[in-house]
mmCIF file of N, CA, C and O and ligand atoms in Angstrom:
data_model
loop_
_atom_site.group_PDB
_atom_site.id
_atom_site.type_symbol
_atom_site.label_atom_id
_atom_site.label_comp_id
_atom_site.label_asym_id
_atom_site.label_seq_id
_atom_site.Cartn_x
_atom_site.Cartn_y
_atom_site.Cartn_z
ATOM 1 N N UNK E 1428 -113.004 -39.743 54.182
ATOM 2 C CA UNK E 1428 -112.005 -39.194 55.024
ATOM 3 C C UNK E 1428 -111.123 -38.223 54.420
ATOM 4 O O UNK E 1428 -110.640 -38.391 53.059
ATOM 5 N N UNK E 1429 -110.919 -36.855 55.045
ATOM 6 C CA UNK E 1429 -109.893 -35.912 54.442
ATOM 7 C C UNK E 1429 -108.668 -36.278 54.782
ATOM 8 O O UNK E 1429 -108.149 -36.585 55.773
ATOM 9 N N UNK E 1430 -108.045 -35.661 53.980
ATOM 10 C CA UNK E 1430 -106.428 -35.872 53.969
ATOM 11 C C UNK E 1430 -105.895 -35.405 55.035
ATOM 12 O O UNK E 1430 -104.698 -35.908 55.759
ATOM 13 N N UNK E 1431 -106.166 -34.251 55.199
ATOM 14 C CA UNK E 1431 -105.572 -33.252 56.317
ATOM 15 C C UNK E 1431 -105.952 -33.886 57.519
ATOM 16 O O UNK E 1431 -104.837 -33.890 58.550
ATOM 17 N N UNK E 1432 -107.100 -34.529 57.806
ATOM 18 C CA UNK E 1432 -107.265 -35.239 59.041
ATOM 19 C C UNK E 1432 -106.506 -36.385 59.365
ATOM 20 O O UNK E 1432 -106.062 -36.865 60.516
ATOM 21 N N UNK E 1433 -106.173 -37.466 58.177
ATOM 22 C CA UNK E 1433 -105.548 -38.152 58.258
ATOM 23 C C UNK E 1433 -104.323 -38.150 58.623
ATOM 24 O O UNK E 1433 -103.495 -39.008 59.503
ATOM 25 N N UNK E 1434 -103.616 -36.825 58.340
ATOM 26 C CA UNK E 1434 -102.090 -36.396 58.663
ATOM 27 C C UNK E 1434 -102.117 -36.202 59.969
ATOM 28 O O UNK E 1434 -100.950 -36.394 60.369
ATOM 29 N N UNK E 1435 -103.248 -35.868 60.866
ATOM 30 C CA UNK E 1435 -103.090 -35.730 62.053
ATOM 31 C C UNK E 1435 -103.423 -36.780 62.988
ATOM 32 O O UNK E 1435 -103.429 -36.594 64.228
ATOM 33 N N UNK E 1436 -103.905 -37.713 62.404
ATOM 34 C CA UNK E 1436 -104.498 -38.850 63.096
ATOM 35 C C UNK E 1436 -103.477 -39.777 64.002
ATOM 36 O O UNK E 1436 -102.283 -40.096 63.016
ATOM 37 N N UNK E 1437 -103.665 -40.129 65.131
ATOM 38 C CA UNK E 1437 -102.451 -41.006 65.941
ATOM 39 C C UNK E 1437 -103.163 -42.379 65.932
ATOM 40 O O UNK E 1437 -104.164 -42.479 65.981
ATOM 41 N N UNK E 1438 -102.299 -43.207 65.221
ATOM 42 C CA UNK E 1438 -102.634 -44.601 65.463
ATOM 43 C C UNK E 1438 -102.379 -45.353 66.491
ATOM 44 O O UNK E 1438 -100.757 -45.315 66.866
ATOM 45 N N UNK E 1439 -102.993 -46.225 66.929
ATOM 46 C CA UNK E 1439 -102.386 -47.028 67.966
ATOM 47 C C UNK E 1439 -102.368 -48.488 67.360
ATOM 48 O O UNK E 1439 -103.429 -48.958 66.609
ATOM 49 N N UNK E 1440 -101.124 -49.043 67.421
ATOM 50 C CA UNK E 1440 -101.075 -50.531 66.853
ATOM 51 C C UNK E 1440 -101.977 -51.667 67.627
ATOM 52 O O UNK E 1440 -102.335 -51.345 68.857
ATOM 53 N N UNK E 1441 -102.274 -52.721 67.007
ATOM 54 C CA UNK E 1441 -102.892 -53.609 67.844
ATOM 55 C C UNK E 1441 -102.243 -54.246 68.795
ATOM 56 O O UNK E 1441 -102.881 -54.765 69.817
ATOM 57 N N UNK E 1442 -100.743 -54.309 68.958
ATOM 58 C CA UNK E 1442 -100.102 -54.517 69.940
ATOM 59 C C UNK E 1442 -100.140 -53.419 71.114
ATOM 60 O O UNK E 1442 -99.487 -54.041 72.320
ATOM 61 N N UNK E 1443 -100.839 -52.188 70.812
ATOM 62 C CA UNK E 1443 -101.018 -51.309 72.089
ATOM 63 C C UNK E 1443 -100.148 -50.278 72.217
ATOM 64 O O UNK E 1443 -100.270 -49.236 73.002
ATOM 65 N N UNK E 1444 -99.013 -50.313 71.092
ATOM 66 C CA UNK E 1444 -97.966 -49.130 71.332
ATOM 67 C C UNK E 1444 -98.463 -48.142 70.272
ATOM 68 O O UNK E 1444 -99.304 -48.608 69.092
ATOM 69 N N UNK E 1445 -98.067 -46.828 70.318
ATOM 70 C CA UNK E 1445 -98.452 -45.952 69.351
ATOM 71 C C UNK E 1445 -97.454 -46.095 68.071
ATOM 72 O O UNK E 1445 -96.446 -46.652 68.156
ATOM 73 N N UNK E 1446 -98.172 -45.800 66.997
ATOM 74 C CA UNK E 1446 -97.708 -46.002 65.673
ATOM 75 C C UNK E 1446 -96.971 -44.500 65.279
ATOM 76 O O UNK E 1446 -97.815 -43.439 65.378
ATOM 77 N N UNK E 1447 -95.798 -44.395 64.834
ATOM 78 C CA UNK E 1447 -95.313 -43.152 64.190
ATOM 79 C C UNK E 1447 -95.468 -43.055 62.952
ATOM 80 O O UNK E 1447 -95.137 -43.885 61.928
ATOM 81 N N UNK E 1448 -95.648 -41.677 62.463
ATOM 82 C CA UNK E 1448 -95.948 -41.213 61.053
ATOM 83 C C UNK E 1448 -94.401 -41.246 60.482
ATOM 84 O O UNK E 1448 -93.480 -41.109 60.863
ATOM 85 N N UNK E 1449 -94.259 -42.066 59.135
ATOM 86 C CA UNK E 1449 -93.142 -42.485 58.570
ATOM 87 C C UNK E 1449 -93.339 -42.386 57.163
ATOM 88 O O UNK E 1449 -94.370 -41.939 56.516
ATOM 89 N N UNK E 1450 -92.389 -42.822 56.420
ATOM 90 C CA UNK E 1450 -92.323 -42.589 54.797
ATOM 91 C C UNK E 1450 -92.274 -44.019 54.325
ATOM 92 O O UNK E 1450 -90.953 -44.555 54.862
ATOM 93 N N UNK E 1451 -92.818 -44.422 53.375
ATOM 94 C CA UNK E 1451 -92.202 -45.794 52.802
ATOM 95 C C UNK E 1451 -92.400 -45.575 51.388
ATOM 96 O O UNK E 1451 -92.974 -44.962 50.850
ATOM 97 N N UNK E 1452 -91.643 -46.587 50.830
ATOM 98 C CA UNK E 1452 -91.759 -46.777 49.423
ATOM 99 C C UNK E 1452 -92.523 -48.133 48.849
ATOM 100 O O UNK E 1452 -92.132 -49.095 49.341
ATOM 101 N N UNK E 1453 -93.679 -47.777 48.345
ATOM 102 C CA UNK E 1453 -94.702 -48.608 48.117
ATOM 103 C C UNK E 1453 -94.925 -49.305 46.559
ATOM 104 O O UNK E 1453 -95.197 -47.887 46.052
ATOM 105 N N UNK E 1454 -94.477 -50.122 45.975
ATOM 106 C CA UNK E 1454 -94.604 -49.967 44.449
ATOM 107 C C UNK E 1454 -93.971 -49.112 43.833
ATOM 108 O O UNK E 1454 -94.217 -48.386 42.551
ATOM 109 N N UNK E 1455 -92.687 -48.858 44.403
ATOM 110 C CA UNK E 1455 -91.894 -47.743 43.711
ATOM 111 C C UNK E 1455 -92.398 -46.690 44.075
ATOM 112 O O UNK E 1455 -91.709 -45.692 43.211
ATOM 113 N N UNK E 1456 -93.339 -46.039 44.728
ATOM 114 C CA UNK E 1456 -93.935 -44.720 45.072
ATOM 115 C C UNK E 1456 -93.777 -44.416 46.569
ATOM 116 O O UNK E 1456 -94.157 -45.290 47.231
ATOM 117 N N UNK E 1457 -93.070 -43.100 46.756
ATOM 118 C CA UNK E 1457 -93.359 -42.762 48.087
ATOM 119 C C UNK E 1457 -94.636 -42.411 48.627
ATOM 120 O O UNK E 1457 -95.374 -41.827 47.921
ATOM 121 N N UNK E 1458 -94.986 -43.171 49.760
ATOM 122 C CA UNK E 1458 -96.357 -42.945 50.605
ATOM 123 C C UNK E 1458 -95.942 -42.597 51.840
ATOM 124 O O UNK E 1458 -94.931 -43.060 52.505
ATOM 125 N N UNK E 1459 -96.839 -41.887 52.340
ATOM 126 C CA UNK E 1459 -96.991 -41.505 53.840
ATOM 127 C C UNK E 1459 -97.524 -42.967 54.609
ATOM 128 O O UNK E 1459 -98.458 -43.490 54.175
ATOM 129 N N UNK E 1460 -97.044 -43.117 56.024
ATOM 130 C CA UNK E 1460 -97.400 -44.464 56.405
ATOM 131 C C UNK E 1460 -97.280 -44.322 58.136
ATOM 132 O O UNK E 1460 -96.815 -43.151 58.474
ATOM 133 N N UNK E 1461 -97.817 -45.006 58.751
ATOM 134 C CA UNK E 1461 -97.421 -45.213 60.249
ATOM 135 C C UNK E 1461 -96.692 -46.408 60.396
ATOM 136 O O UNK E 1461 -96.967 -47.705 59.799
ATOM 137 N N UNK E 1462 -95.705 -46.460 61.203
ATOM 138 C CA UNK E 1462 -95.017 -47.651 61.618
ATOM 139 C C UNK E 1462 -94.776 -47.889 63.228
ATOM 140 O O UNK E 1462 -94.694 -46.751 63.951
ATOM 141 N N UNK E 1463 -95.194 -48.917 63.539
ATOM 142 C CA UNK E 1463 -95.396 -49.532 65.026
ATOM 143 C C UNK E 1463 -93.787 -49.342 65.420
ATOM 144 O O UNK E 1463 -93.165 -50.078 64.794
ATOM 145 N N UNK E 1464 -93.463 -48.628 66.468
ATOM 146 C CA UNK E 1464 -91.864 -48.862 67.017
ATOM 147 C C UNK E 1464 -91.792 -49.981 67.902
ATOM 148 O O UNK E 1464 -90.860 -50.165 68.319
ATOM 149 N N UNK E 1465 -92.788 -50.720 68.223
ATOM 150 C CA UNK E 1465 -92.428 -51.934 69.003
ATOM 151 C C UNK E 1465 -92.451 -53.128 68.247
ATOM 152 O O UNK E 1465 -91.461 -53.939 68.294
ATOM 153 N N UNK E 1466 -93.403 -53.544 67.342
ATOM 154 C CA UNK E 1466 -93.725 -54.739 66.498
ATOM 155 C C UNK E 1466 -93.238 -54.477 65.314
ATOM 156 O O UNK E 1466 -93.064 -55.502 64.397
ATOM 157 N N UNK E 1467 -93.252 -53.366 64.638
ATOM 158 C CA UNK E 1467 -92.907 -53.037 63.233
ATOM 159 C C UNK E 1467 -93.996 -52.953 62.300
ATOM 160 O O UNK E 1467 -93.808 -52.657 61.110
ATOM 161 N N UNK E 1468 -95.197 -53.059 62.599
ATOM 162 C CA UNK E 1468 -96.582 -52.928 61.730
ATOM 163 C C UNK E 1468 -96.491 -51.974 61.141
ATOM 164 O O UNK E 1468 -96.305 -50.817 61.444
ATOM 165 N N UNK E 1469 -97.107 -51.784 59.766
ATOM 166 C CA UNK E 1469 -96.849 -50.780 58.806
ATOM 167 C C UNK E 1469 -98.132 -50.682 58.356
ATOM 168 O O UNK E 1469 -98.992 -51.540 57.933
ATOM 169 N N UNK E 1470 -98.844 -49.230 58.359
ATOM 170 C CA UNK E 1470 -100.131 -49.088 57.873
ATOM 171 C C UNK E 1470 -99.785 -47.905 56.769
ATOM 172 O O UNK E 1470 -99.430 -46.755 57.454
ATOM 173 N N UNK E 1471 -100.355 -48.080 55.304
ATOM 174 C CA UNK E 1471 -99.855 -46.987 54.570
ATOM 175 C C UNK E 1471 -101.264 -46.034 54.598
ATOM 176 O O UNK E 1471 -102.333 -46.420 54.876
ATOM 177 N N UNK E 1472 -100.968 -44.901 54.585
ATOM 178 C CA UNK E 1472 -102.062 -43.832 54.307
ATOM 179 C C UNK E 1472 -102.957 -44.174 53.096
ATOM 180 O O UNK E 1472 -102.587 -44.261 52.048
ATOM 181 N N UNK E 1473 -104.209 -44.143 53.421
ATOM 182 C CA UNK E 1473 -105.098 -44.966 52.654
ATOM 183 C C UNK E 1473 -105.114 -43.890 51.448
ATOM 184 O O UNK E 1473 -105.573 -44.438 50.304
ATOM 185 N N UNK E 1474 -105.159 -42.604 51.337
ATOM 186 C CA UNK E 1474 -105.251 -41.876 50.152
ATOM 187 C C UNK E 1474 -103.925 -42.057 49.404
ATOM 188 O O UNK E 1474 -104.018 -42.191 48.389
ATOM 189 N N UNK E 1475 -102.657 -42.223 49.999
ATOM 190 C CA UNK E 1475 -101.182 -42.274 49.372
ATOM 191 C C UNK E 1475 -101.459 -43.839 48.718
ATOM 192 O O UNK E 1475 -100.821 -44.349 47.386
ATOM 193 N N UNK E 1476 -102.157 -44.760 49.347
ATOM 194 C CA UNK E 1476 -102.131 -46.270 48.921
ATOM 195 C C UNK E 1476 -103.086 -46.179 47.399
ATOM 196 O O UNK E 1476 -102.543 -46.914 46.565
ATOM 197 N N UNK E 1477 -103.999 -45.481 47.555
ATOM 198 C CA UNK E 1477 -105.092 -45.408 46.456
ATOM 199 C C UNK E 1477 -104.356 -44.889 45.251
ATOM 200 O O UNK E 1477 -104.250 -45.326 44.096
ATOM 201 N N UNK E 1478 -103.544 -43.585 45.579
ATOM 202 C CA UNK E 1478 -102.988 -43.109 44.673
ATOM 203 C C UNK E 1478 -101.759 -43.897 43.591
ATOM 204 O O UNK E 1478 -101.638 -44.283 42.581
ATOM 205 N N UNK E 1479 -101.116 -44.498 44.622
ATOM 206 C CA UNK E 1479 -100.197 -45.591 44.336
ATOM 207 C C UNK E 1479 -100.757 -46.857 43.437
ATOM 208 O O UNK E 1479 -100.099 -47.437 42.679
ATOM 209 N N UNK E 1480 -101.715 -47.325 43.657
ATOM 210 C CA UNK E 1480 -102.293 -48.482 43.051
ATOM 211 C C UNK E 1480 -102.922 -47.924 41.584
ATOM 212 O O UNK E 1480 -102.389 -48.665 40.873
ATOM 213 N N UNK E 1481 -103.533 -46.861 41.699
ATOM 214 C CA UNK E 1481 -103.865 -46.059 40.420
ATOM 215 C C UNK E 1481 -102.532 -45.969 39.352
ATOM 216 O O UNK E 1481 -102.554 -46.038 38.287
ATOM 217 N N UNK E 1482 -101.404 -45.543 39.937
ATOM 218 C CA UNK E 1482 -100.097 -45.171 39.326
ATOM 219 C C UNK E 1482 -99.563 -46.659 38.829
ATOM 220 O O UNK E 1482 -99.213 -46.669 37.470
ATOM 221 N N UNK E 1483 -99.501 -47.678 39.621
ATOM 222 C CA UNK E 1483 -99.386 -48.976 39.336
ATOM 223 C C UNK E 1483 -99.908 -49.432 38.371
ATOM 224 O O UNK E 1483 -99.559 -50.080 37.172
ATOM 225 N N UNK E 1484 -101.344 -49.217 38.303
ATOM 226 C CA UNK E 1484 -101.974 -49.690 37.151
ATOM 227 C C UNK E 1484 -101.934 -49.135 35.879
ATOM 228 O O UNK E 1484 -102.001 -49.611 34.652
ATOM 229 N N UNK E 1485 -101.672 -47.701 35.889
ATOM 230 C CA UNK E 1485 -101.483 -47.052 34.804
ATOM 231 C C UNK E 1485 -100.021 -47.403 34.094
ATOM 232 O O UNK E 1485 -99.841 -47.625 32.982
ATOM 233 N N UNK E 1486 -99.163 -47.524 35.099
ATOM 234 C CA UNK E 1486 -97.753 -48.172 34.144
ATOM 235 C C UNK E 1486 -98.014 -49.486 33.825
ATOM 236 O O UNK E 1486 -97.526 -49.477 32.680
ATOM 237 N N UNK E 1487 -98.836 -50.535 34.431
ATOM 238 C CA UNK E 1487 -98.874 -51.657 33.791
ATOM 239 C C UNK E 1487 -99.693 -51.524 32.486
ATOM 240 O O UNK E 1487 -99.479 -52.260 31.589
ATOM 241 N N UNK E 1488 -100.436 -50.571 32.438
ATOM 242 C CA UNK E 1488 -101.195 -50.521 30.905
ATOM 243 C C UNK E 1488 -100.487 -49.726 29.934
ATOM 244 O O UNK E 1488 -101.219 -49.124 29.085
ATOM 245 N N UNK E 1489 -99.254 -49.218 30.395
ATOM 246 C CA UNK E 1489 -98.518 -48.423 29.534
ATOM 247 C C UNK E 1489 -98.920 -46.967 29.299
ATOM 248 O O UNK E 1489 -98.510 -46.220 28.394
ATOM 249 N N UNK E 1490 -99.850 -46.520 30.326
ATOM 250 C CA UNK E 1490 -100.157 -45.388 30.187
ATOM 251 C C UNK E 1490 -99.153 -44.057 30.769
ATOM 252 O O UNK E 1490 -99.310 -43.245 30.334
ATOM 253 N N UNK E 1491 -98.100 -44.713 31.243
ATOM 254 C CA UNK E 1491 -96.995 -43.837 31.588
ATOM 255 C C UNK E 1491 -95.968 -43.520 30.519
ATOM 256 O O UNK E 1491 -94.786 -42.832 30.942
ATOM 257 N N UNK E 1492 -96.058 -44.301 29.463
ATOM 258 C CA UNK E 1492 -95.119 -44.361 28.569
ATOM 259 C C UNK E 1492 -95.403 -43.437 27.245
ATOM 260 O O UNK E 1492 -96.570 -43.749 26.702
ATOM 261 N N UNK E 1493 -94.803 -42.464 27.063
ATOM 262 C CA UNK E 1493 -95.512 -41.327 25.844
ATOM 263 C C UNK E 1493 -94.118 -41.435 24.733
ATOM 264 O O UNK E 1493 -92.923 -41.699 25.152
ATOM 265 N N UNK E 1494 -94.684 -40.808 23.767
ATOM 266 C CA UNK E 1494 -93.786 -40.692 22.620
ATOM 267 C C UNK E 1494 -92.986 -39.375 22.591
ATOM 268 O O UNK E 1494 -93.985 -38.385 22.716
ATOM 269 N N UNK E 1495 -91.781 -38.987 22.441
ATOM 270 C CA UNK E 1495 -91.333 -37.893 22.107
ATOM 271 C C UNK E 1495 -91.652 -37.203 20.720
ATOM 272 O O UNK E 1495 -91.834 -37.887 19.600
ATOM 273 N N UNK E 1496 -92.345 -36.228 20.619
ATOM 274 C CA UNK E 1496 -92.997 -35.467 19.499
ATOM 275 C C UNK E 1496 -92.227 -34.371 19.399
ATOM 276 O O UNK E 1496 -91.469 -33.875 19.988
ATOM 277 N N UNK E 1497 -92.685 -33.783 17.980
ATOM 278 C CA UNK E 1497 -91.952 -32.555 17.612
ATOM 279 C C UNK E 1497 -93.094 -31.663 17.544
ATOM 280 O O UNK E 1497 -93.947 -31.568 16.704
ATOM 281 N N UNK E 1498 -92.805 -30.489 17.995
ATOM 282 C CA UNK E 1498 -93.414 -29.245 17.740
ATOM 283 C C UNK E 1498 -92.810 -27.935 17.426
ATOM 284 O O UNK E 1498 -92.028 -27.550 18.426
ATOM 285 N N UNK E 1499 -92.620 -27.626 16.350
ATOM 286 C CA UNK E 1499 -91.625 -26.730 15.683
ATOM 287 C C UNK E 1499 -90.073 -27.241 15.790
ATOM 288 O O UNK E 1499 -90.108 -28.357 15.195
ATOM 289 N N UNK E 1500 -89.524 -26.530 16.574
ATOM 290 C CA UNK E 1500 -88.043 -27.207 16.319
ATOM 291 C C UNK E 1500 -87.697 -27.721 17.862
ATOM 292 O O UNK E 1500 -86.838 -28.099 18.019
ATOM 293 N N UNK E 1501 -88.856 -27.776 18.778
ATOM 294 C CA UNK E 1501 -88.598 -28.341 20.198
ATOM 295 C C UNK E 1501 -89.498 -29.834 20.142
ATOM 296 O O UNK E 1501 -89.959 -30.187 19.332
ATOM 297 N N UNK E 1502 -88.562 -30.641 21.009
ATOM 298 C CA UNK E 1502 -88.882 -31.953 21.154
ATOM 299 C C UNK E 1502 -90.202 -31.933 22.263
ATOM 300 O O UNK E 1502 -89.550 -31.203 23.545
ATOM 301 N N UNK E 1503 -90.859 -32.611 22.353
ATOM 302 C CA UNK E 1503 -92.300 -32.553 23.560
ATOM 303 C C UNK E 1503 -92.420 -33.849 23.640
ATOM 304 O O UNK E 1503 -92.667 -34.712 23.024
ATOM 305 N N UNK E 1504 -92.767 -33.892 25.059
ATOM 306 C CA UNK E 1504 -93.331 -35.167 25.812
ATOM 307 C C UNK E 1504 -94.444 -34.399 26.413
ATOM 308 O O UNK E 1504 -94.650 -33.591 27.016
ATOM 309 N N UNK E 1505 -95.742 -35.181 26.876
ATOM 310 C CA UNK E 1505 -96.897 -34.870 27.193
ATOM 311 C C UNK E 1505 -97.009 -35.643 28.532
ATOM 312 O O UNK E 1505 -96.331 -36.574 28.814
ATOM 313 N N UNK E 1506 -97.714 -35.047 29.425
ATOM 314 C CA UNK E 1506 -97.932 -35.483 30.812
ATOM 315 C C UNK E 1506 -99.177 -36.403 30.812
ATOM 316 O O UNK E 1506 -100.006 -35.954 30.445
ATOM 317 N N UNK E 1507 -98.890 -37.772 31.290
ATOM 318 C CA UNK E 1507 -100.092 -38.554 31.222
ATOM 319 C C UNK E 1507 -101.267 -38.217 31.828
ATOM 320 O O UNK E 1507 -101.090 -37.535 33.157
ATOM 321 N N UNK E 1508 -102.481 -38.342 31.431
ATOM 322 C CA UNK E 1508 -103.689 -37.832 31.910
ATOM 323 C C UNK E 1508 -103.714 -38.174 33.492
ATOM 324 O O UNK E 1508 -104.094 -37.617 34.469
ATOM 325 N N UNK E 1509 -103.454 -39.347 33.749
ATOM 326 C CA UNK E 1509 -103.771 -40.092 34.829
ATOM 327 C C UNK E 1509 -102.539 -39.293 36.027
ATOM 328 O O UNK E 1509 -103.399 -39.242 37.179
ATOM 329 N N UNK E 1510 -101.620 -38.986 35.663
ATOM 330 C CA UNK E 1510 -100.672 -38.238 36.476
ATOM 331 C C UNK E 1510 -101.159 -36.734 36.992
ATOM 332 O O UNK E 1510 -101.363 -36.163 38.289
ATOM 333 N N UNK E 1511 -101.657 -36.239 35.834
ATOM 334 C CA UNK E 1511 -102.373 -34.935 35.798
ATOM 335 C C UNK E 1511 -103.455 -34.806 36.856
ATOM 336 O O UNK E 1511 -103.660 -34.099 38.004
ATOM 337 N N UNK E 1512 -104.413 -35.890 36.961
ATOM 338 C CA UNK E 1512 -105.662 -35.978 37.619
ATOM 339 C C UNK E 1512 -105.377 -36.467 38.946
ATOM 340 O O UNK E 1512 -105.793 -35.756 40.174
ATOM 341 N N UNK E 1513 -104.352 -37.274 39.075
ATOM 342 C CA UNK E 1513 -104.029 -37.731 40.683
ATOM 343 C C UNK E 1513 -103.264 -36.700 41.284
ATOM 344 O O UNK E 1513 -103.745 -36.479 42.642
ATOM 345 N N UNK E 1514 -102.403 -35.952 40.653
ATOM 346 C CA UNK E 1514 -101.733 -34.953 41.516
ATOM 347 C C UNK E 1514 -102.278 -33.539 41.341
ATOM 348 O O UNK E 1514 -101.845 -32.364 41.966
ATOM 349 N N UNK E 1515 -103.474 -33.313 40.626
ATOM 350 C CA UNK E 1515 -104.229 -31.995 40.394
ATOM 351 C C UNK E 1515 -103.094 -31.076 39.906
ATOM 352 O O UNK E 1515 -102.974 -30.060 40.153
ATOM 353 N N UNK E 1516 -102.354 -31.407 38.870
ATOM 354 C CA UNK E 1516 -101.554 -30.663 38.204
ATOM 355 C C UNK E 1516 -102.063 -29.862 37.099
ATOM 356 O O UNK E 1516 -102.664 -30.400 36.117
ATOM 357 N N UNK E 1517 -102.257 -28.471 37.066
ATOM 358 C CA UNK E 1517 -102.594 -27.388 36.159
ATOM 359 C C UNK E 1517 -101.751 -27.072 34.991
ATOM 360 O O UNK E 1517 -100.553 -26.768 35.483
ATOM 361 N N UNK E 1518 -102.467 -26.725 33.970
ATOM 362 C CA UNK E 1518 -101.805 -26.220 32.717
ATOM 363 C C UNK E 1518 -101.150 -24.616 33.375
ATOM 364 O O UNK E 1518 -101.700 -24.143 34.352
ATOM 365 N N UNK E 1519 -99.848 -24.333 33.168
ATOM 366 C CA UNK E 1519 -99.135 -23.317 33.698
ATOM 367 C C UNK E 1519 -98.440 -23.235 34.844
ATOM 368 O O UNK E 1519 -97.472 -22.562 35.028
ATOM 369 N N UNK E 1520 -98.327 -24.603 35.442
ATOM 370 C CA UNK E 1520 -97.317 -25.061 36.500
ATOM 371 C C UNK E 1520 -96.091 -25.036 35.770
ATOM 372 O O UNK E 1520 -95.950 -25.234 34.442
ATOM 373 N N UNK E 1521 -94.958 -24.847 36.316
ATOM 374 C CA UNK E 1521 -93.558 -25.054 35.895
ATOM 375 C C UNK E 1521 -93.060 -26.191 36.533
ATOM 376 O O UNK E 1521 -93.412 -27.007 37.454
ATOM 377 N N UNK E 1522 -92.360 -27.046 35.563
ATOM 378 C CA UNK E 1522 -91.462 -28.182 35.823
ATOM 379 C C UNK E 1522 -90.045 -28.103 35.672
ATOM 380 O O UNK E 1522 -89.755 -27.034 34.724
ATOM 381 N N UNK E 1523 -89.466 -29.086 36.180
ATOM 382 C CA UNK E 1523 -87.956 -28.765 36.003
ATOM 383 C C UNK E 1523 -87.401 -30.193 35.723
ATOM 384 O O UNK E 1523 -87.740 -31.200 36.523
ATOM 385 N N UNK E 1524 -86.632 -30.188 34.658
ATOM 386 C CA UNK E 1524 -86.232 -31.340 34.783
ATOM 387 C C UNK E 1524 -84.787 -31.817 35.355
ATOM 388 O O UNK E 1524 -84.064 -30.831 35.688
ATOM 389 N N UNK E 1525 -84.702 -32.930 35.649
ATOM 390 C CA UNK E 1525 -83.472 -33.213 36.614
ATOM 391 C C UNK E 1525 -82.804 -34.316 35.558
ATOM 392 O O UNK E 1525 -83.348 -35.219 35.410
ATOM 393 N N UNK E 1526 -81.503 -34.201 35.725
ATOM 394 C CA UNK E 1526 -80.636 -35.136 34.892
ATOM 395 C C UNK E 1526 -80.068 -36.285 35.662
ATOM 396 O O UNK E 1526 -79.369 -35.837 36.563
ATOM 397 N N UNK E 1527 -80.315 -37.332 35.604
ATOM 398 C CA UNK E 1527 -79.780 -38.652 36.468
ATOM 399 C C UNK E 1527 -78.933 -39.429 35.644
ATOM 400 O O UNK E 1527 -78.176 -40.132 36.594
ATOM 401 N N UNK E 1528 -78.650 -39.130 34.536
ATOM 402 C CA UNK E 1528 -77.965 -40.004 33.841
ATOM 403 C C UNK E 1528 -78.255 -39.907 32.327
ATOM 404 O O UNK E 1528 -79.222 -39.297 31.903
ATOM 405 N N UNK E 1529 -77.417 -40.453 31.606
ATOM 406 C CA UNK E 1529 -77.531 -40.752 29.940
ATOM 407 C C UNK E 1529 -78.661 -40.733 29.573
ATOM 408 O O UNK E 1529 -79.364 -40.502 28.423
ATOM 409 N N UNK E 1530 -79.531 -41.709 30.124
ATOM 410 C CA UNK E 1530 -80.696 -42.171 29.703
ATOM 411 C C UNK E 1530 -81.603 -42.067 30.961
ATOM 412 O O UNK E 1530 -82.663 -42.914 30.938
ATOM 413 N N UNK E 1531 -81.551 -41.371 31.834
ATOM 414 C CA UNK E 1531 -82.483 -41.209 32.636
ATOM 415 C C UNK E 1531 -82.877 -39.849 33.227
ATOM 416 O O UNK E 1531 -81.735 -39.072 33.791
ATOM 417 N N UNK E 1532 -83.907 -39.284 33.175
ATOM 418 C CA UNK E 1532 -84.343 -37.794 33.765
ATOM 419 C C UNK E 1532 -85.602 -38.111 34.358
ATOM 420 O O UNK E 1532 -86.420 -38.852 34.332
ATOM 421 N N UNK E 1533 -85.756 -37.024 35.418
ATOM 422 C CA UNK E 1533 -86.961 -36.880 35.954
ATOM 423 C C UNK E 1533 -87.392 -35.562 36.105
ATOM 424 O O UNK E 1533 -86.739 -34.695 35.504
ATOM 425 N N UNK E 1534 -88.877 -35.325 36.333
ATOM 426 C CA UNK E 1534 -89.237 -33.814 36.360
ATOM 427 C C UNK E 1534 -89.636 -33.726 37.551
ATOM 428 O O UNK E 1534 -90.392 -34.468 38.154
ATOM 429 N N UNK E 1535 -89.636 -32.467 38.195
ATOM 430 C CA UNK E 1535 -90.211 -32.131 39.150
ATOM 431 C C UNK E 1535 -90.942 -31.026 39.227
ATOM 432 O O UNK E 1535 -90.954 -30.151 38.318
ATOM 433 N N UNK E 1536 -92.273 -30.938 39.523
ATOM 434 C CA UNK E 1536 -93.273 -29.913 39.495
ATOM 435 C C UNK E 1536 -92.770 -29.108 40.650
ATOM 436 O O UNK E 1536 -92.743 -29.363 41.833
ATOM 437 N N UNK E 1537 -92.857 -27.755 40.063
ATOM 438 C CA UNK E 1537 -92.417 -26.686 41.164
ATOM 439 C C UNK E 1537 -93.063 -25.665 41.286
ATOM 440 O O UNK E 1537 -94.304 -25.355 40.593
HETATM 441 ZN ZN1 ZN U 1353 -97.403 -52.922 67.067
#
């Protein structure tokens, strides 16, 4: 099934009420989902669920842990292959560092 079609899909819950598109955090990752406004039943977008499972597996296998390396005078970190593949991130994309605290940074692909 194509992602674009899933995005437009209207779901009717087992209880008969329409489920509304929403966002959830599952396994620590933001995923698209539908939530029934009557009974609260939640269904995660299967494409996002698959991605979250792959990321969760990679995290457990320590594939998301990389070593800070030195190239010339710069400190370099590498993007884990699994993230590059899942999110189709190509060389040449710009990324931006976000500082969240003394020992916590995040990177936005822009
Ligand atoms: Zn329902």
